[in-house]
PDB file of C-alpha atoms in Angstrom:
ATOM      1  CA  MET A   1      15.108   1.906   3.047  1.00 84.00           C
ATOM      2  CA  MET A   2      12.777   4.400   2.145  1.00 94.00           C
ATOM      3  CA  THR A   3      13.821   8.035   4.218  1.00 97.00           C
ATOM      4  CA  TYR A   4      11.308  10.188   4.687  1.00 97.00           C
ATOM      5  CA  GLU A   5      13.203  13.195   2.532  1.00 97.00           C
ATOM      6  CA  ALA A   6      12.270  10.711  -0.065  1.00 97.00           C
ATOM      7  CA  ALA A   7       8.967   9.620   1.116  1.00 97.00           C
ATOM      8  CA  LYS A   8       7.741  13.789   0.819  1.00 97.00           C
ATOM      9  CA  GLN A   9       9.469  14.402  -2.741  1.00 97.00           C
ATOM     10  CA  LEU A  10       7.417  11.455  -3.967  1.00 96.00           C
ATOM     11  CA  PHE A  11       4.553  12.497  -3.297  1.00 97.00           C
ATOM     12  CA  ASP A  12       5.126  16.507  -3.752  1.00 96.00           C
ATOM     13  CA  GLY A  13       6.219  15.780  -6.955  1.00 94.00           C
ATOM     14  CA  ALA A  14       2.799  14.613  -7.001  1.00 94.00           C
ATOM     15  CA  GLY A  15       1.627  18.010  -4.945  1.00 94.00           C
ATOM     16  CA  LEU A  16       0.526  15.345  -2.202  1.00 95.00           C
ATOM     17  CA  PRO A  17       1.364  16.246   1.418  1.00 94.00           C
ATOM     18  CA  LEU A  18       3.056  13.968   3.725  1.00 97.00           C
ATOM     19  CA  THR A  19       3.993  14.665   7.426  1.00 97.00           C
ATOM     20  CA  GLU A  20       6.304  12.366   9.319  1.00 97.00           C
ATOM     21  CA  SER A  21       3.489  10.978  11.458  1.00 97.00           C
ATOM     22  CA  HIS A  22       1.929   9.585   7.847  1.00 97.00           C
ATOM     23  CA  PHE A  23       5.394   8.259   6.854  1.00 98.00           C
ATOM     24  CA  ALA A  24       5.986   5.848  10.448  1.00 97.00           C
ATOM     25  CA  GLN A  25       2.843   4.689   9.633  1.00 97.00           C
ATOM     26  CA  PHE A  26       3.713   3.825   6.416  1.00 98.00           C
ATOM     27  CA  GLN A  27       6.613   2.486   7.344  1.00 97.00           C
ATOM     28  CA  CYS A  28       5.340  -0.058  10.013  1.00 97.00           C
ATOM     29  CA  TYR A  29       2.198  -1.151   7.070  1.00 97.00           C
ATOM     30  CA  LEU A  30       5.205  -2.248   5.107  1.00 97.00           C
ATOM     31  CA  ALA A  31       6.352  -3.772   7.614  1.00 96.00           C
ATOM     32  CA  GLU A  32       3.980  -5.703   8.379  1.00 96.00           C
ATOM     33  CA  LEU A  33       3.084  -6.189   4.365  1.00 96.00           C
ATOM     34  CA  THR A  34       6.535  -7.898   4.373  1.00 95.00           C
ATOM     35  CA  GLU A  35       7.214  -9.954   6.690  1.00 95.00           C
ATOM     36  CA  THR A  36       3.096 -11.041   6.321  1.00 96.00           C
ATOM     37  CA  ASN A  37       4.275 -11.489   3.170  1.00 94.00           C
ATOM     38  CA  ARG A  38       7.193 -14.670   3.530  1.00 93.00           C
ATOM     39  CA  HIS A  39       3.795 -17.028   4.083  1.00 93.00           C
ATOM     40  CA  MET A  40       0.338 -15.856   2.493  1.00 92.00           C
ATOM     41  CA  ASN A  41       1.148 -13.850  -0.786  1.00 90.00           C
ATOM     42  CA  LEU A  42      -0.211 -10.542  -0.217  1.00 92.00           C
ATOM     43  CA  THR A  43       1.497  -8.438  -3.171  1.00 91.00           C
ATOM     44  CA  ALA A  44       5.038  -9.267  -5.264  1.00 90.00           C
ATOM     45  CA  ILE A  45       5.724  -5.578  -4.708  1.00 90.00           C
ATOM     46  CA  THR A  46       7.888  -4.821  -1.491  1.00 86.00           C
ATOM     47  CA  GLU A  47      10.961  -3.327  -2.421  1.00 93.00           C
ATOM     48  CA  PRO A  48      10.484  -0.407  -0.482  1.00 94.00           C
ATOM     49  CA  ALA A  49      10.538   3.037  -3.546  1.00 94.00           C
ATOM     50  CA  GLU A  50       8.536   0.396  -5.825  1.00 95.00           C
ATOM     51  CA  ALA A  51       5.710  -0.083  -3.055  1.00 96.00           C
ATOM     52  CA  TRP A  52       6.062   3.456  -2.065  1.00 97.00           C
ATOM     53  CA  GLU A  53       5.307   5.024  -4.738  1.00 96.00           C
ATOM     54  CA  LYS A  54       3.090   1.682  -6.854  1.00 96.00           C
ATOM     55  CA  HIS A  55       0.921   0.976  -3.766  1.00 96.00           C
ATOM     56  CA  PHE A  56       1.453   4.969  -0.963  1.00 97.00           C
ATOM     57  CA  LEU A  57       1.676   7.620  -4.190  1.00 97.00           C
ATOM     58  CA  ASP A  58      -1.292   5.903  -6.430  1.00 97.00           C
ATOM     59  CA  CYS A  59      -3.842   5.179  -3.833  1.00 97.00           C
ATOM     60  CA  ALA A  60      -2.875   8.741  -2.310  1.00 97.00           C
ATOM     61  CA  ILE A  61      -3.493  10.339  -5.394  1.00 97.00           C
ATOM     62  CA  LEU A  62      -7.295   8.773  -5.664  1.00 97.00           C
ATOM     63  CA  LEU A  63      -7.738  11.481  -2.986  1.00 95.00           C
ATOM     64  CA  GLN A  64      -7.193  14.220  -4.980  1.00 94.00           C
ATOM     65  CA  LYS A  65      -9.064  12.899  -7.819  1.00 95.00           C
ATOM     66  CA  VAL A  66     -12.161  12.099  -5.532  1.00 96.00           C
ATOM     67  CA  GLN A  67     -13.537  15.409  -3.565  1.00 93.00           C
ATOM     68  CA  LEU A  68     -15.106  13.448  -0.337  1.00 97.00           C
ATOM     69  CA  PRO A  69     -16.806  15.303   2.866  1.00 96.00           C
ATOM     70  CA  LEU A  70     -15.561  15.558   5.634  1.00 98.00           C
ATOM     71  CA  GLY A  71     -16.546  11.913   7.659  1.00 98.00           C
ATOM     72  CA  ALA A  72     -17.737  10.073   4.085  1.00 98.00           C
ATOM     73  CA  ALA A  73     -17.986   6.604   4.689  1.00 98.00           C
ATOM     74  CA  CYS A  74     -15.651   4.480   2.004  1.00 98.00           C
ATOM     75  CA  ILE A  75     -16.050   1.341   1.192  1.00 98.00           C
ATOM     76  CA  ASP A  76     -12.290  -0.644  -1.024  1.00 98.00           C
ATOM     77  CA  VAL A  77     -14.704  -3.828  -2.853  1.00 98.00           C
ATOM     78  CA  GLY A  78     -11.599  -6.915  -2.668  1.00 97.00           C
ATOM     79  CA  THR A  79      -9.327  -4.589  -1.001  1.00 97.00           C
ATOM     80  CA  GLY A  80      -6.463  -7.683  -1.009  1.00 96.00           C
ATOM     81  CA  ALA A  81      -3.456  -6.003   0.986  1.00 96.00           C
ATOM     82  CA  GLY A  82      -5.488  -2.764   1.876  1.00 97.00           C
ATOM     83  CA  PHE A  83      -5.129  -1.321  -1.153  1.00 97.00           C
ATOM     84  CA  PRO A  84      -6.721   1.468  -1.956  1.00 97.00           C
ATOM     85  CA  GLY A  85      -8.982   1.487   1.858  1.00 98.00           C
ATOM     86  CA  MET A  86      -6.067   1.256   4.512  1.00 98.00           C
ATOM     87  CA  VAL A  87      -3.829   4.692   2.555  1.00 98.00           C
ATOM     88  CA  LEU A  88      -7.236   5.921   2.663  1.00 98.00           C
ATOM     89  CA  ALA A  89      -8.244   6.005   6.134  1.00 98.00           C
ATOM     90  CA  LEU A  90      -4.508   6.744   7.611  1.00 97.00           C
ATOM     91  CA  LEU A  91      -4.423   9.268   5.146  1.00 97.00           C
ATOM     92  CA  ARG A  92      -7.762  10.867   6.345  1.00 97.00           C
ATOM     93  CA  PRO A  93      -8.641   9.796   9.554  1.00 97.00           C
ATOM     94  CA  ASP A  94     -12.180  11.545   9.344  1.00 98.00           C
ATOM     95  CA  LEU A  95     -13.572   8.101   6.921  1.00 98.00           C
ATOM     96  CA  GLN A  96     -15.084   6.132   7.653  1.00 98.00           C
ATOM     97  CA  VAL A  97     -13.376   2.821   5.735  1.00 98.00           C
ATOM     98  CA  THR A  98     -14.646  -0.703   5.241  1.00 98.00           C
ATOM     99  CA  LEU A  99     -12.133  -2.794   4.080  1.00 98.00           C
ATOM    100  CA  LEU A 100     -13.926  -5.720   2.238  1.00 98.00           C
ATOM    101  CA  ASP A 101     -12.397  -8.858   1.456  1.00 97.00           C
ATOM    102  CA  SER A 102     -13.776 -12.932   0.351  1.00 96.00           C
ATOM    103  CA  LEU A 103     -10.663 -14.372   1.873  1.00 97.00           C
ATOM    104  CA  GLN A 104     -10.220 -14.586   5.790  1.00 97.00           C
ATOM    105  CA  LYS A 105      -6.697 -14.549   5.455  1.00 96.00           C
ATOM    106  CA  ARG A 106      -5.980 -11.455   3.977  1.00 97.00           C
ATOM    107  CA  ILE A 107      -9.336  -9.605   6.970  1.00 98.00           C
ATOM    108  CA  GLY A 108      -7.128 -11.283   9.484  1.00 97.00           C
ATOM    109  CA  PHE A 109      -3.975  -9.674   8.291  1.00 97.00           C
ATOM    110  CA  LEU A 110      -6.114  -6.379   7.524  1.00 98.00           C
ATOM    111  CA  GLU A 111      -6.725  -6.280  11.445  1.00 98.00           C
ATOM    112  CA  GLN A 112      -3.771  -7.313  12.481  1.00 97.00           C
ATOM    113  CA  THR A 113      -2.282  -4.141  11.157  1.00 97.00           C
ATOM    114  CA  THR A 114      -5.475  -2.321  11.081  1.00 97.00           C
ATOM    115  CA  ALA A 115      -4.290  -2.630  15.375  1.00 97.00           C
ATOM    116  CA  LYS A 116      -0.857  -1.757  14.983  1.00 96.00           C
ATOM    117  CA  LEU A 117      -1.280   1.608  13.026  1.00 96.00           C
ATOM    118  CA  GLY A 118      -3.153   2.750  15.277  1.00 95.00           C
ATOM    119  CA  LEU A 119      -6.731   3.507  12.757  1.00 97.00           C
ATOM    120  CA  ALA A 120      -9.783   3.527  14.952  1.00 97.00           C
ATOM    121  CA  ASN A 121     -12.078   4.384  11.662  1.00 98.00           C
ATOM    122  CA  VAL A 122     -11.486   1.012   9.587  1.00 98.00           C
ATOM    123  CA  ARG A 123     -13.683  -1.895   9.659  1.00 98.00           C
ATOM    124  CA  CYS A 124     -12.647  -5.273   8.138  1.00 98.00           C
ATOM    125  CA  ILE A 125     -15.254  -7.760   6.701  1.00 98.00           C
ATOM    126  CA  HIS A 126     -14.926 -10.799   5.645  1.00 98.00           C
ATOM    127  CA  ALA A 127     -17.057 -11.465   2.530  1.00 98.00           C
ATOM    128  CA  ARG A 128     -17.340 -11.936  -1.404  1.00 97.00           C
ATOM    129  CA  ALA A 129     -17.953  -8.376  -3.012  1.00 97.00           C
ATOM    130  CA  GLU A 130     -21.799 -10.483  -4.040  1.00 97.00           C
ATOM    131  CA  ASP A 131     -22.792 -11.298  -0.926  1.00 97.00           C
ATOM    132  CA  GLY A 132     -21.338  -8.360   1.313  1.00 98.00           C
ATOM    133  CA  ALA A 133     -23.177  -5.872  -1.923  1.00 98.00           C
ATOM    134  CA  LYS A 134     -27.196  -8.072  -0.054  1.00 97.00           C
ATOM    135  CA  LEU A 135     -26.874  -7.328   3.056  1.00 97.00           C
ATOM    136  CA  PRO A 136     -28.881  -4.303   4.016  1.00 97.00           C
ATOM    137  CA  GLU A 137     -25.832  -2.619   6.072  1.00 98.00           C
ATOM    138  CA  LEU A 138     -23.838  -1.780   4.087  1.00 98.00           C
ATOM    139  CA  ARG A 139     -25.801  -2.250   0.761  1.00 98.00           C
ATOM    140  CA  GLU A 140     -25.876   1.245  -1.147  1.00 98.00           C
ATOM    141  CA  GLN A 141     -24.910   3.009   1.841  1.00 98.00           C
ATOM    142  CA  PHE A 142     -21.505   4.513   1.142  1.00 98.00           C
ATOM    143  CA  ASP A 143     -20.321   7.882  -0.380  1.00 98.00           C
ATOM    144  CA  MET A 144     -18.122   6.263  -2.453  1.00 98.00           C
ATOM    145  CA  ALA A 145     -16.997   2.525  -3.487  1.00 98.00           C
ATOM    146  CA  THR A 146     -13.533   1.585  -5.095  1.00 98.00           C
ATOM    147  CA  ALA A 147     -11.311  -0.816  -5.913  1.00 97.00           C
ATOM    148  CA  ARG A 148      -7.714  -1.348  -7.228  1.00 93.00           C
ATOM    149  CA  ALA A 149      -8.655  -4.756  -8.832  1.00 79.00           C
ATOM    150  CA  VAL A 150      -7.753  -6.800 -12.533  1.00 77.00           C
ATOM    151  CA  ALA A 151     -11.601  -7.314 -13.370  1.00 89.00           C
ATOM    152  CA  ALA A 152     -12.645  -6.244 -16.956  1.00 93.00           C
ATOM    153  CA  MET A 153     -14.542  -2.823 -16.134  1.00 96.00           C
ATOM    154  CA  PRO A 154     -18.386  -4.397 -16.583  1.00 96.00           C
ATOM    155  CA  VAL A 155     -17.171  -6.848 -14.013  1.00 96.00           C
ATOM    156  CA  LEU A 156     -16.443  -4.435 -11.650  1.00 97.00           C
ATOM    157  CA  THR A 157     -19.442  -1.757 -11.415  1.00 97.00           C
ATOM    158  CA  GLU A 158     -21.591  -5.045 -10.817  1.00 98.00           C
ATOM    159  CA  TYR A 159     -19.687  -6.269  -8.433  1.00 97.00           C
ATOM    160  CA  CYS A 160     -19.127  -1.901  -6.449  1.00 98.00           C
ATOM    161  CA  LEU A 161     -21.778   0.308  -7.757  1.00 98.00           C
ATOM    162  CA  PRO A 162     -24.362  -1.522  -5.078  1.00 98.00           C
ATOM    163  CA  PHE A 163     -22.316  -0.430  -2.363  1.00 98.00           C
ATOM    164  CA  VAL A 164     -22.939   3.016  -3.632  1.00 98.00           C
ATOM    165  CA  LYS A 165     -25.642   5.417  -1.995  1.00 98.00           C
ATOM    166  CA  GLN A 166     -27.231   7.777  -4.545  1.00 98.00           C
ATOM    167  CA  GLY A 167     -25.574  10.510  -5.137  1.00 98.00           C
ATOM    168  CA  GLY A 168     -21.935   8.654  -3.942  1.00 98.00           C
ATOM    169  CA  VAL A 169     -19.260   7.933  -6.541  1.00 98.00           C
ATOM    170  CA  PHE A 170     -17.514   4.366  -7.444  1.00 98.00           C
ATOM    171  CA  ALA A 171     -13.851   5.091  -8.721  1.00 98.00           C
ATOM    172  CA  ALA A 172     -12.461   2.207 -10.176  1.00 98.00           C
ATOM    173  CA  MET A 173      -8.377   2.183 -10.877  1.00 97.00           C
ATOM    174  CA  LYS A 174      -7.698   0.556 -13.536  1.00 95.00           C
ATOM    175  CA  GLY A 175      -4.546   0.805 -16.180  1.00 92.00           C
ATOM    176  CA  PRO A 176      -4.169   2.872 -19.113  1.00 92.00           C
ATOM    177  CA  SER A 177      -5.993  -0.094 -21.805  1.00 91.00           C
ATOM    178  CA  GLU A 178      -9.277   0.362 -19.672  1.00 90.00           C
ATOM    179  CA  MET A 179     -12.127   2.750 -20.979  1.00 91.00           C
ATOM    180  CA  ALA A 180     -15.296   3.987 -19.017  1.00 93.00           C
ATOM    181  CA  GLU A 181     -17.393   3.246 -22.080  1.00 94.00           C
ATOM    182  CA  GLN A 182     -17.081   0.038 -21.236  1.00 93.00           C
ATOM    183  CA  ALA A 183     -18.854  -0.029 -18.274  1.00 95.00           C
ATOM    184  CA  GLU A 184     -21.267   2.251 -20.068  1.00 96.00           C
ATOM    185  CA  ALA A 185     -23.857   0.406 -20.242  1.00 96.00           C
ATOM    186  CA  ALA A 186     -23.728  -2.203 -16.892  1.00 97.00           C
ATOM    187  CA  ALA A 187     -23.816   1.693 -15.370  1.00 98.00           C
ATOM    188  CA  LYS A 188     -26.444   2.517 -16.718  1.00 97.00           C
ATOM    189  CA  LEU A 189     -28.188  -0.534 -15.922  1.00 98.00           C
ATOM    190  CA  LEU A 190     -27.068  -0.706 -11.526  1.00 98.00           C
ATOM    191  CA  GLY A 191     -27.938   2.636 -11.281  1.00 98.00           C
ATOM    192  CA  GLY A 192     -25.329   4.985 -12.258  1.00 98.00           C
ATOM    193  CA  GLU A 193     -23.618   7.024 -14.667  1.00 98.00           C
ATOM    194  CA  ILE A 194     -20.126   7.575 -16.094  1.00 97.00           C
ATOM    195  CA  VAL A 195     -19.029  10.771 -15.156  1.00 97.00           C
ATOM    196  CA  GLY A 196     -15.756  11.393 -15.436  1.00 91.00           C
ATOM    197  CA  GLU A 197     -12.040   9.220 -16.847  1.00 95.00           C
ATOM    198  CA  GLU A 198      -8.492  10.894 -15.839  1.00 95.00           C
ATOM    199  CA  SER A 199      -5.102   9.399 -16.166  1.00 95.00           C
ATOM    200  CA  TYR A 200      -2.501  10.822 -14.415  1.00 95.00           C
ATOM    201  CA  THR A 201       0.998   9.285 -14.531  1.00 94.00           C
ATOM    202  CA  LEU A 202       3.093   7.584 -12.245  1.00 95.00           C
ATOM    203  CA  PRO A 203       6.920   8.622 -11.495  1.00 94.00           C
ATOM    204  CA  THR A 204       8.017   5.176 -12.440  1.00 91.00           C
ATOM    205  CA  ALA A 205       5.223   3.399 -12.967  1.00 88.00           C
ATOM    206  CA  GLY A 206       3.968   4.472 -16.235  1.00 91.00           C
ATOM    207  CA  GLU A 207       0.164   5.913 -16.834  1.00 95.00           C
ATOM    208  CA  ARG A 208      -2.958   4.639 -15.042  1.00 95.00           C
ATOM    209  CA  LYS A 209      -6.450   5.759 -14.999  1.00 96.00           C
ATOM    210  CA  LEU A 210      -9.079   6.389 -12.551  1.00 97.00           C
ATOM    211  CA  ILE A 211     -13.115   6.257 -14.048  1.00 97.00           C
ATOM    212  CA  ARG A 212     -15.420   7.464 -11.881  1.00 98.00           C
ATOM    213  CA  ILE A 213     -19.245   6.345 -11.927  1.00 98.00           C
ATOM    214  CA  ARG A 214     -21.750   8.393 -10.008  1.00 98.00           C
ATOM    215  CA  LYS A 215     -24.979   6.449  -8.461  1.00 98.00           C
ATOM    216  CA  THR A 216     -28.233   8.168  -9.742  1.00 98.00           C
ATOM    217  CA  ALA A 217     -30.993   5.419  -9.149  1.00 98.00           C
ATOM    218  CA  PRO A 218     -31.803   2.388  -6.806  1.00 98.00           C
ATOM    219  CA  THR A 219     -29.440  -0.566  -7.821  1.00 98.00           C
ATOM    220  CA  PRO A 220     -32.424  -3.021  -8.913  1.00 98.00           C
ATOM    221  CA  GLN A 221     -32.302  -6.108  -6.623  1.00 97.00           C
ATOM    222  CA  LYS A 222     -31.825  -9.441  -8.948  1.00 97.00           C
ATOM    223  CA  TYR A 223     -28.051  -7.378  -8.502  1.00 98.00           C
ATOM    224  CA  PRO A 224     -25.301  -8.646  -7.942  1.00 98.00           C
ATOM    225  CA  ARG A 225     -26.248 -11.196 -10.398  1.00 97.00           C
ATOM    226  CA  ARG A 226     -24.381 -14.885  -9.033  1.00 96.00           C
ATOM    227  CA  SER A 227     -20.293 -14.636  -9.141  1.00 94.00           C
ATOM    228  CA  ASP A 228     -20.359 -17.213 -12.123  1.00 95.00           C
ATOM    229  CA  LYS A 229     -22.801 -15.650 -13.990  1.00 96.00           C
ATOM    230  CA  ILE A 230     -21.288 -12.170 -13.022  1.00 96.00           C
ATOM    231  CA  LYS A 231     -18.159 -13.212 -15.070  1.00 93.00           C
ATOM    232  CA  LYS A 232     -20.097 -15.271 -18.070  1.00 95.00           C
ATOM    233  CA  GLN A 233     -22.264 -12.985 -18.661  1.00 96.00           C
ATOM    234  CA  PRO A 234     -21.242  -8.982 -18.054  1.00 95.00           C
ATOM    235  CA  LEU A 235     -23.321  -6.747 -18.494  1.00 95.00           C
ATOM    236  CA  GLY A 236     -24.057  -4.676 -21.637  1.00 81.00           C
TER     237      GLY A 236
END
């Protein structure tokens, strides 16, 4: 069982504030996640202390690393169980957060959880990334696109950068072995440039990395390509 004092200490260690109200919402989120996970594979991490560190804290750190203006529009591509998008929406009610996922069952879980948490700043969309990025209401409409997916950087960049407006950023949450330079050619072709690669450490889970790509020009209309082509022939 996670207490407010323990959770606050965890967030304090990373220089992040945590209110009792946020704690209650996170606990509700975790309860929904744990219950739904009994019959739907959402996450391998449900033990409270581990979930607080590897899900909630890890996602919250993104707000520390990327400075988002008041009312910024964000999209979480391939959101899965809502990480990091749901955490961002919970901690920053001013943000307008879109959760995009290809599986309708996951979208159903996210819609149900969003309603229980009272998050009016979240919309959930069922679509594959390569299809969603072709829709006028989503293409180049966001101040930030983010993803915590396992795909290699050139692949992930092609899925995500088309959602970002000029001047916005794609923030990729990756493991320690990923390198920003791996996405350099893809970023250039898609209208972006790498502006940052920053490592940080979770208390027990070790090193993580955040790679930031700034959108400097419109993405050519031919991108993103079909999923099979993206995976078989990564850009660069």
